[in-house]
Tab-separated table of C-alpha atoms in Angstrom:
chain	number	residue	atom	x	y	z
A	1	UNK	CA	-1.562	-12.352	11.508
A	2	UNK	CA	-2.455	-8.799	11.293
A	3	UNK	CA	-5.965	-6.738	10.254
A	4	UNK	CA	-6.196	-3.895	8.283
A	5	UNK	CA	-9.312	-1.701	7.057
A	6	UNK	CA	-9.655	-0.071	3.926
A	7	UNK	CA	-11.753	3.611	4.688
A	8	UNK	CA	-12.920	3.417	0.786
A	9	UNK	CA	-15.194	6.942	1.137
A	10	UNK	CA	-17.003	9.869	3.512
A	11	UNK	CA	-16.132	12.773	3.885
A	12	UNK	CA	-12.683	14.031	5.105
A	13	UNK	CA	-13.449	13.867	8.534
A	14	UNK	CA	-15.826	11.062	8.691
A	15	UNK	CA	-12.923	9.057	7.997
A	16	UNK	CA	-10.502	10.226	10.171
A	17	UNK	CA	-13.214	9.401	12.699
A	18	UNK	CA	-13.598	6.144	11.230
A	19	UNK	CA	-9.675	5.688	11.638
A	20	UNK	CA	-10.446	6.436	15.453
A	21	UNK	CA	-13.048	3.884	15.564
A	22	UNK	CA	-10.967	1.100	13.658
A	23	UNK	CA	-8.060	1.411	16.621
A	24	UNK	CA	-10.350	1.525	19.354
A	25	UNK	CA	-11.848	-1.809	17.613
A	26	UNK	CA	-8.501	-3.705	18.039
A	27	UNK	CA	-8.072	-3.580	13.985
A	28	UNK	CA	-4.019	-3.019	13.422
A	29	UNK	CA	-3.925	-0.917	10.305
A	30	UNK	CA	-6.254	1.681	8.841
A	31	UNK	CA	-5.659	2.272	5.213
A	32	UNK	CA	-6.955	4.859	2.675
A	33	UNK	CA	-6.265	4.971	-1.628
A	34	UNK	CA	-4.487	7.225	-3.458
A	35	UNK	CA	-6.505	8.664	-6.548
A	36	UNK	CA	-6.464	11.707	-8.580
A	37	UNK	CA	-9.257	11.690	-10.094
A	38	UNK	CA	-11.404	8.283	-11.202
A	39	UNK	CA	-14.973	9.313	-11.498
A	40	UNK	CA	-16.633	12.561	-11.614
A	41	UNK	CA	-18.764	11.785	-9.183
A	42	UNK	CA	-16.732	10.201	-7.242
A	43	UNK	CA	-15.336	12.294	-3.681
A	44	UNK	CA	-12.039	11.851	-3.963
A	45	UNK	CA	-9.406	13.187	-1.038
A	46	UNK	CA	-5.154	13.149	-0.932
A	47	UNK	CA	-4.016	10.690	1.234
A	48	UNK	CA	-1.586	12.171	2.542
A	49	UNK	CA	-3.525	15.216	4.078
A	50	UNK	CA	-5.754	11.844	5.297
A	51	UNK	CA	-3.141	10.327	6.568
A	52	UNK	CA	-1.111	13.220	8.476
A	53	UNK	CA	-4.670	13.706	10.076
A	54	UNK	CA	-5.374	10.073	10.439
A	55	UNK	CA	-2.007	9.905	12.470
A	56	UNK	CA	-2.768	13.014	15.178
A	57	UNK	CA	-6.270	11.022	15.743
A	58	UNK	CA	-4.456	7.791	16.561
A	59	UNK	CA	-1.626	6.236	18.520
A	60	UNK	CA	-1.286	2.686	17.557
A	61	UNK	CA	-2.711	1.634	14.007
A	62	UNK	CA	-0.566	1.476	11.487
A	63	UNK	CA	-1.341	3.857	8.843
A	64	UNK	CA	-0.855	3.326	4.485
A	65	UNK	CA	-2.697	4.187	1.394
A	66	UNK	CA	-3.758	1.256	-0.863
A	67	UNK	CA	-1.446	2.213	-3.003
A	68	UNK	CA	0.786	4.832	-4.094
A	69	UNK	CA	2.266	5.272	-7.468
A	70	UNK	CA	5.535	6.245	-7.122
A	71	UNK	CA	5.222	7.105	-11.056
A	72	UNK	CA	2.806	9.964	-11.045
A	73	UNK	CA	4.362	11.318	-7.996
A	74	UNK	CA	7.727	13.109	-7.804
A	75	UNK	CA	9.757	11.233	-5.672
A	76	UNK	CA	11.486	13.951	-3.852
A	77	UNK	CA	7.695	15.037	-2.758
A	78	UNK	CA	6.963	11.485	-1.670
A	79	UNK	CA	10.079	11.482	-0.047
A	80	UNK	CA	9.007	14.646	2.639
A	81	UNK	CA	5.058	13.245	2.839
A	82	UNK	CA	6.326	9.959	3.814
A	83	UNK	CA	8.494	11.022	5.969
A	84	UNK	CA	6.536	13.670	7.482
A	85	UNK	CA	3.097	11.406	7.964
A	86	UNK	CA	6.067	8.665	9.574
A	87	UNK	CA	6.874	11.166	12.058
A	88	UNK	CA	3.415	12.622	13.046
A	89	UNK	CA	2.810	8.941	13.679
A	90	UNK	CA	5.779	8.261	15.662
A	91	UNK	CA	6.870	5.285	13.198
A	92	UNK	CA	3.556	3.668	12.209
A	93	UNK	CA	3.686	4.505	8.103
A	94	UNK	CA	3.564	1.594	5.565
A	95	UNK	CA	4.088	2.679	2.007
A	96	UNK	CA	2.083	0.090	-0.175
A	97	UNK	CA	3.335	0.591	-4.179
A	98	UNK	CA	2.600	-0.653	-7.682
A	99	UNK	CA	1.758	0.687	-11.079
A	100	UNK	CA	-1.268	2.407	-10.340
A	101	UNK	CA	-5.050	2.110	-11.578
A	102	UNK	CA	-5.381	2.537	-14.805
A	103	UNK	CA	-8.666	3.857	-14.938
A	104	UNK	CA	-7.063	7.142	-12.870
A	105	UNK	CA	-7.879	10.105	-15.093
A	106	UNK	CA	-5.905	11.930	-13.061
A	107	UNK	CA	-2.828	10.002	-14.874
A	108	UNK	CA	-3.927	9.571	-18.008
A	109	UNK	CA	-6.071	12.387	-18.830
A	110	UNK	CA	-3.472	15.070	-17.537
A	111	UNK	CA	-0.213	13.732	-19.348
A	112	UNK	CA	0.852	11.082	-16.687
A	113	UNK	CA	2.576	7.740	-17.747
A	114	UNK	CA	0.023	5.614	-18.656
A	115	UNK	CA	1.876	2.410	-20.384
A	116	UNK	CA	2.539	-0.078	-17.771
A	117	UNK	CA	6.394	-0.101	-19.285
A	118	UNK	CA	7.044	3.167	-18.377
A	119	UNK	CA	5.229	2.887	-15.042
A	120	UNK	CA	6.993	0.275	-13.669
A	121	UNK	CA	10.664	2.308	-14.826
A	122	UNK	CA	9.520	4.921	-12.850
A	123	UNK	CA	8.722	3.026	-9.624
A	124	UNK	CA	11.909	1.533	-9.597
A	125	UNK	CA	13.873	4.804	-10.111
A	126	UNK	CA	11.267	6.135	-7.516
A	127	UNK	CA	11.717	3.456	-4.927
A	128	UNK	CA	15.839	3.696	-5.292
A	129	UNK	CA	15.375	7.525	-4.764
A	130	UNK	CA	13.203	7.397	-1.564
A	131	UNK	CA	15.645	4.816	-0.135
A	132	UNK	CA	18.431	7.265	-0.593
A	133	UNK	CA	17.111	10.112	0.749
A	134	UNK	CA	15.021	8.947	3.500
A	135	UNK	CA	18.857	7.969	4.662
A	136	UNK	CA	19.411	11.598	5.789
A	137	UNK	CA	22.596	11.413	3.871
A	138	UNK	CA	23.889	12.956	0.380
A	139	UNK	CA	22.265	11.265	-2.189
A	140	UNK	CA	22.729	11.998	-6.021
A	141	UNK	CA	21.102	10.108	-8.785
A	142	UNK	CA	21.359	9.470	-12.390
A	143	UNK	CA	18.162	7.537	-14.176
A	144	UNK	CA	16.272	7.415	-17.434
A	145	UNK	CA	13.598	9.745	-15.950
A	146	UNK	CA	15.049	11.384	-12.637
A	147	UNK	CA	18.634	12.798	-12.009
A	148	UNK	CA	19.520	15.024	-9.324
A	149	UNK	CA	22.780	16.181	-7.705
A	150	UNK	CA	23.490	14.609	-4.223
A	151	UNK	CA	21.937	16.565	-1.672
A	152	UNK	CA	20.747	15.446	2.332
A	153	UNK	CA	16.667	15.428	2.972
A	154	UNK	CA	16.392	15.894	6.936
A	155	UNK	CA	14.509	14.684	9.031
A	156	UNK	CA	14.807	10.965	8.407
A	157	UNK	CA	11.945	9.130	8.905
A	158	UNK	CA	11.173	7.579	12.550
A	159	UNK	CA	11.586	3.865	10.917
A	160	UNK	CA	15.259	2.696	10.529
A	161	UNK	CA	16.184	1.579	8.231
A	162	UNK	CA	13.520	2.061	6.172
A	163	UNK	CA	9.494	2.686	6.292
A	164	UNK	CA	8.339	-0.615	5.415
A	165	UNK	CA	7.638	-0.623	1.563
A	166	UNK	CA	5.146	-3.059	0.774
A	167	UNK	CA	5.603	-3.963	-2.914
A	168	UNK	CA	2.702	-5.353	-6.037
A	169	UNK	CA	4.258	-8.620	-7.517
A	170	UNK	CA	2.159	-9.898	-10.511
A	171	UNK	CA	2.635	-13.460	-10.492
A	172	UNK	CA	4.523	-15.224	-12.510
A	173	UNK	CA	6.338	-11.690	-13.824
A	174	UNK	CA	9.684	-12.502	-13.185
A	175	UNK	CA	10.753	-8.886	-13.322
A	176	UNK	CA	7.552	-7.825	-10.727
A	177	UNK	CA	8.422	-10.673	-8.742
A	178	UNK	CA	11.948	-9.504	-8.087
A	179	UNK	CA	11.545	-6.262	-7.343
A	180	UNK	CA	9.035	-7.358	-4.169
A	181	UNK	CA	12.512	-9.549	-3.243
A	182	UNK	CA	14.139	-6.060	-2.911
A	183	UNK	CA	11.440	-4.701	-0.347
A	184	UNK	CA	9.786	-5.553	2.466
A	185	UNK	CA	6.332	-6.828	1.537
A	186	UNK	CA	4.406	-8.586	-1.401
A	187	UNK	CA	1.140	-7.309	-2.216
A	188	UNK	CA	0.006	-10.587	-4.399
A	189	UNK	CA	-2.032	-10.439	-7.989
A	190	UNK	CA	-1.953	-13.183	-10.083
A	191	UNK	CA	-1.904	-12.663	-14.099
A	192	UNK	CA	-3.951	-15.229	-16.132
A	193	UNK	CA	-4.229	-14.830	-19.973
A	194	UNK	CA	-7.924	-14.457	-19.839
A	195	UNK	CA	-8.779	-12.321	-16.349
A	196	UNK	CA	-5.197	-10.027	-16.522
A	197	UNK	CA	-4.248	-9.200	-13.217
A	198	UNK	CA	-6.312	-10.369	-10.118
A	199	UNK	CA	-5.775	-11.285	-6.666
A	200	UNK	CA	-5.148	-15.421	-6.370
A	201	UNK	CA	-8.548	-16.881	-5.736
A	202	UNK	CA	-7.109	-19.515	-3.784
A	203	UNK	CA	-4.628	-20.488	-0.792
A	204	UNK	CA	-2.440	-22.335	-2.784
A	205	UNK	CA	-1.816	-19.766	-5.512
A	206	UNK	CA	-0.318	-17.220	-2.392
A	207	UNK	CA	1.379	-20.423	-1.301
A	208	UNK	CA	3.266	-20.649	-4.377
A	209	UNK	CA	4.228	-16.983	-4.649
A	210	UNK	CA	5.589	-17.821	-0.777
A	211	UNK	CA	7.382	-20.350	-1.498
A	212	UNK	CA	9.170	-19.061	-4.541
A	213	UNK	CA	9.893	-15.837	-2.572
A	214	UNK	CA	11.355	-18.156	0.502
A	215	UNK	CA	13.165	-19.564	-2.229
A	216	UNK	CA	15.011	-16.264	-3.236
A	217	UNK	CA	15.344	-14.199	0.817
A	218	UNK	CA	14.435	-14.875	4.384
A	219	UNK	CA	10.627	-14.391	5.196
A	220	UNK	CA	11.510	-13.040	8.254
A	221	UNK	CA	10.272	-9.713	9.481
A	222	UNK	CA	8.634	-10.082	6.025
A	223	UNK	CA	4.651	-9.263	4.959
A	224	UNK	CA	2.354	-10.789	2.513
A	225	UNK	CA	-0.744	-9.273	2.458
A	226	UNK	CA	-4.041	-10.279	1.613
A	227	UNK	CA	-7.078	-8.743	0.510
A	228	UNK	CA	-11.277	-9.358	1.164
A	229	UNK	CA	-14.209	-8.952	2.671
A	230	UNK	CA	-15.505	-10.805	5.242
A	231	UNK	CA	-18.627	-10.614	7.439
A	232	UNK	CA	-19.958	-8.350	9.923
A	233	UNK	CA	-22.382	-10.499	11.056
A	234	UNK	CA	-20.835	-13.541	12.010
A	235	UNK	CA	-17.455	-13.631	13.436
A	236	UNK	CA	-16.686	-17.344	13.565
A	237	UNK	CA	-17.519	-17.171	9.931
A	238	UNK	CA	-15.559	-14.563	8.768
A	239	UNK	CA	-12.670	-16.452	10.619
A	240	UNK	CA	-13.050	-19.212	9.210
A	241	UNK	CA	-12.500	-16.708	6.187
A	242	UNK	CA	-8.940	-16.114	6.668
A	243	UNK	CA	-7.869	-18.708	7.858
A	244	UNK	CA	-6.749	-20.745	4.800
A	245	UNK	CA	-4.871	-17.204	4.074
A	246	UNK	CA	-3.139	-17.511	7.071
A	247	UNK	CA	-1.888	-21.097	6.642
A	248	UNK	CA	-1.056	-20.385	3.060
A	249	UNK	CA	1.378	-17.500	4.128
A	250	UNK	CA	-0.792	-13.875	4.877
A	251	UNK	CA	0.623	-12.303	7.376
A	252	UNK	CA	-1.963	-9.641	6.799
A	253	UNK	CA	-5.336	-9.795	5.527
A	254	UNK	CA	-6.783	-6.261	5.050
A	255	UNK	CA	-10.162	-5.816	4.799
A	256	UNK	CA	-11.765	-4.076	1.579
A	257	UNK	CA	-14.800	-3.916	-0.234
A	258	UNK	CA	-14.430	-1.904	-3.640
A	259	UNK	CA	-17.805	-1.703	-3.879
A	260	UNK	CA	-18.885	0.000	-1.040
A	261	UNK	CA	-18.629	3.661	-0.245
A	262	UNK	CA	-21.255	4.018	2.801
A	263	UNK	CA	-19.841	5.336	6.106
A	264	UNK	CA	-22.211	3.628	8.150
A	265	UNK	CA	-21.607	0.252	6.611
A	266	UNK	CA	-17.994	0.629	6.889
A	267	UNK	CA	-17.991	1.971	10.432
A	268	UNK	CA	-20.643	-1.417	11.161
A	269	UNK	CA	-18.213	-3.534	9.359
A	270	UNK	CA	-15.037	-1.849	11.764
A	271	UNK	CA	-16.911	-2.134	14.874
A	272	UNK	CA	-17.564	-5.930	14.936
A	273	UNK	CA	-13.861	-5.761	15.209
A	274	UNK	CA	-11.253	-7.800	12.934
A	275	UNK	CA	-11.783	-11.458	11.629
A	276	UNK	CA	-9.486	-13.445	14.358
């Protein structure tokens, strides 16, 4: 298994140097969010700036924003930041997607898609576009909401074939479920009639969205990541944590706490290193 750390806040370069202090912890990813705007009080930075910086300050953490949606972002633009944060890092990008928060203001306050139907068209036209052009090749395309003639987007990104697109499948969606079949990770929530869309509250729920996805393609080389917070305090503990994840099928668990914004805390949390 591999750790993760969500920088949720501080300011721009606070968490750049809280990226530095997450590799030099022995934590294997460092990930940041992509908003536009969800609170007014609420700091709020582009990841991708983050990131680019993120990458000069590190050499071996793999670097993502939890997550991009491919719908309120054009997906020629994605197509250069990804490939341009891919290649400051020297091939250490992960490009975590779904539909998007829908409490982002910066969506649905400034005339961005806010149905969940015409969010998830969107990311599928968006993730078939970044595929083509990150190939380096002429690429055309011809959607509902993009169309383009064929033209070549160099450089290509460091990662062949791909960057690693790690995809939200809403279980038991049948049409989110397939499209994580198409990519390279499964970032799991779990819809139930009363709670809507949550994470699965327990091992066996992930197991199930494992199996059906072993069911359907080979698991090799690919990721199912988990979410949570564990201790800073007591590493057995916070071990012990994970590891009914890990049995159930995690190949990451990423640390996060939603409701936490305080440098210091995080950079405590980073420093007693990663939940092994």
């Amino acid at each position: 298994m591999k750790y993760g750390f969500i920088i949720t806040g501080g300011e721009a370069r606070e968490q750049v140097e809280l990226a530095r202090a997450a590799e030099a912890a022995e934590w294997d990813g460092v990930f940041t969010w992509d908003g536009i705007h969800v609170g007014d009080d609420l700091e709020t930075y582009d990841p991708w700036a983050l990131m680019g910086a993120m990458a000069m300050a590190t050499e071996r953490v793999s670097l993502g924003a939890m997550l991009t949606p491919p719908s309120r972002r054009r997906p020629w633009k994605l197509a250069r930041e990804t490939t341009t944060v891919d290649r400051l890092s020297n091939g250490r990008l992960i490009l975590p997607v779904g539909l998007g928060a829908v409490d982002d203001r910066g969506v649905t306050a400034l005339g961005g898609a806010a149905d969940r139907k015409s969010r998830a068209e969107r990311l599928d036209e968006g993730l078939e576009i970044l595929v083509g052009l990150w190939s380096g090749e002429p690429f055309g395309y011809e959607g509902r909401h993009y169309r383009f003639e064929p033209m070549a987007f160099r450089p290509t990104p460091v990662q062949r074939p791909r960057i690693p697109i790690w995809v939200v499948g809403a279980w038991p969606s049948e049409r989110s479920m397939s499209r994580v079949l198409r990519y390279d990770g499964l970032l799991p929530y779990w819809l139930a009639q009363t709670t809507g869309l949550a994470r699965p509250q327990e091992p066996n729920q992930l197991a199930e969205m494992r199996d059906w996805i072993g069911a359907r393609r080979s698991l090799e080389g690919f990721d199912i990541i988990m979410e949570g917070a564990t201790s800073a305090d007591d590493a057995a503990s916070a071990a012990a944590a994970v590891k009914p994840w890990a049995d159930a099928g995690a190949t990451w668990w990423i640390e996060s706490d939603w409701s936490n914004w305080d440098p210091a805390v995080m950079r405590r949390r980073i420093e007693a290193g990663p939940p092994r």
